[in-house]
Amino acid sequence: MSTYPLVKFMTSAAEPHQLAPDSGREVAFAGRSNSGKSSAINAITQRQGLARVSRTPGRTQLINFFELGPERRLVDLPGYGFAKVPEAVKARWLELMQHYFNVRESLVGLMLIVDSRRGLGAEDVAMLEWLLARGREAHVLLSKCDKLNRQDSIRVLRDTLESCADSAVTAQLFSAHSKLGFEEARHVMDGWLSMTGTSLRETGSAE
Ligand SMILES: Nc1nc2c(ncn2[C@@H]2O[C@H](COP(=O)(O)OP(=O)(O)O)[C@@H](O)[C@H]2O)c(=O)[nH]1
Ligand SMILES: [Mg+2]
């Protein structure tokens, strides 16, 4: 059964006026391209193929909205971190993201996906600063941790927590492949969306 049995694709926005209605609560997922964002969304919603896992990422600059239940959404933000992307595309990305973060009242928290082999980069830190400046919550998923040995996993988690020590940002190890950290990530998301206790799960049909 899916964690969010009612989850379904709602709409894509390429332009600021195309955002889904701004009511209820939503959690956004952001990260560098290829950081494992789509895989994390699929793992957390337990819906393979909900978000597309790509080998040639970065073609689209869309904000994708998924409905988790009534007035509850998951938002897949366009990835960043491409060296070869034309300046015009980067400018468009910035415009769309700035608009989203500036206007979005229903945004409660950001799941920032960071490849555990790279650790937090300058763009990730900038993203966190944007969020914190707007009074939102943020949680870092150190993705693909199945690729690291125990010692390196512990080190990257410690370094990330140290970098975030002055803020309320939290972090954890995560693997979409082994499902390590899945429960913890879902718990954070459910808390932000107020989906704990009498969960929306109970209102959906069994799957
Ligand atoms: N080993 C491993 N590979 C992963 C994991 N998550 C994603 N990947 C791989 O990383 C690549 C990029 O994943 P994707 O989810 O499309 O990243 P996105 O561009 O950030 O959405 C794909 O080849 C995935 O199979 C993981 O937990 N473990
Ligand atoms: Mg993706």
Coordinates of N, CA, C and O in Angstrom, one line a residue, residues 3 14 16-17 25 29 33 35 37 41 44 49-50 53 57 61 67 82 94 96-97 102 137 144 148 150 163 174 179:
T3 N 2.1 4.9 0.9 CA 2.0 5.7 2.1 C 0.9 6.8 2.0 O 0.2 7.1 3.0
A14 N 5.3 26.0 -15.8 CA 6.5 26.5 -16.4 C 6.5 28.0 -16.2 O 7.6 28.6 -16.4
P16 N 5.0 31.5 -13.7 CA 4.4 31.8 -12.4 C 2.9 31.7 -12.3 O 2.4 31.2 -11.3
H17 N 2.2 32.1 -13.3 CA 0.7 32.1 -13.2 C 0.1 30.6 -13.3 O -1.1 30.5 -13.1
R25 N -1.7 22.9 2.7 CA -0.3 22.8 3.0 C 0.5 22.0 1.9 O -0.1 21.0 1.4
F29 N 10.2 19.6 -2.7 CA 11.5 18.8 -2.8 C 12.4 19.6 -3.8 O 12.0 19.9 -4.9
S33 N 20.3 18.7 -9.9 CA 19.9 17.6 -10.9 C 20.8 16.4 -10.6 O 22.0 16.5 -10.2
S35 N 20.6 14.5 -8.1 CA 20.9 14.3 -6.6 C 20.0 13.1 -6.1 O 20.3 12.6 -5.0
K37 N 16.4 13.3 -6.4 CA 15.1 13.9 -6.0 C 13.9 13.1 -6.4 O 13.1 12.8 -5.6
I41 N 11.2 11.1 -4.0 CA 9.8 11.3 -4.1 C 9.0 9.9 -4.3 O 8.1 9.6 -3.6
I44 N 9.3 7.8 -1.0 CA 8.6 8.3 0.1 C 7.1 8.1 -0.1 O 6.3 7.8 0.8
G49 N 7.5 5.6 -10.4 CA 7.1 6.2 -11.7 C 6.3 7.5 -11.5 O 5.9 8.1 -12.4
L50 N 6.0 7.8 -10.2 CA 5.2 9.1 -9.9 C 6.1 10.2 -10.5 O 5.6 11.0 -11.3
V53 N 12.5 9.2 -13.0 CA 13.9 9.1 -12.7 C 14.6 9.1 -14.0 O 14.3 8.4 -14.9
P57 N 19.1 14.2 -17.1 CA 18.2 15.2 -16.4 C 18.4 16.6 -16.9 O 19.3 16.9 -17.6
Q61 N 12.2 22.6 -17.0 CA 12.3 23.5 -15.9 C 10.9 23.7 -15.4 O 10.3 24.8 -15.6
E67 N -0.9 15.8 -5.7 CA -1.9 15.9 -4.5 C -1.7 14.6 -3.7 O -1.8 13.5 -4.2
F82 N 23.7 22.8 -13.1 CA 24.2 22.4 -14.4 C 25.2 23.4 -14.9 O 24.9 24.6 -15.1
L94 N 15.7 30.8 -12.1 CA 15.8 31.7 -10.9 C 14.5 32.5 -10.8 O 14.0 32.6 -9.7
L96 N 11.5 31.7 -11.8 CA 10.4 30.8 -11.4 C 10.5 30.4 -9.9 O 9.5 30.5 -9.2
M97 N 11.7 30.1 -9.5 CA 11.9 29.7 -8.1 C 11.7 30.9 -7.2 O 11.1 30.7 -6.1
N102 N 8.6 33.3 -3.0 CA 8.1 34.6 -2.5 C 6.6 34.6 -2.2 O 6.2 35.2 -1.3
E137 N 10.5 25.6 7.3 CA 11.3 24.5 7.8 C 12.1 23.9 6.7 O 11.7 23.9 5.5
K144 N 21.4 8.5 -1.6 CA 22.2 7.5 -2.2 C 23.3 7.0 -1.2 O 24.4 6.6 -1.6
L148 N 27.8 4.6 0.2 CA 28.9 5.0 1.1 C 29.1 3.9 2.2 O 28.1 3.2 2.5
R150 N 30.0 2.8 6.2 CA 29.4 3.3 7.4 C 30.2 4.5 7.9 O 29.6 5.5 8.3
S163 N 27.3 22.0 9.7 CA 27.0 23.2 8.8 C 25.7 23.9 9.1 O 25.5 25.1 8.9
F174 N 19.8 8.9 3.8 CA 18.6 8.4 3.0 C 19.1 7.6 1.8 O 20.1 7.9 1.2
K179 N 16.0 1.9 1.0 CA 14.9 2.5 1.8 C 15.4 2.9 3.2 O 14.6 3.2 4.1

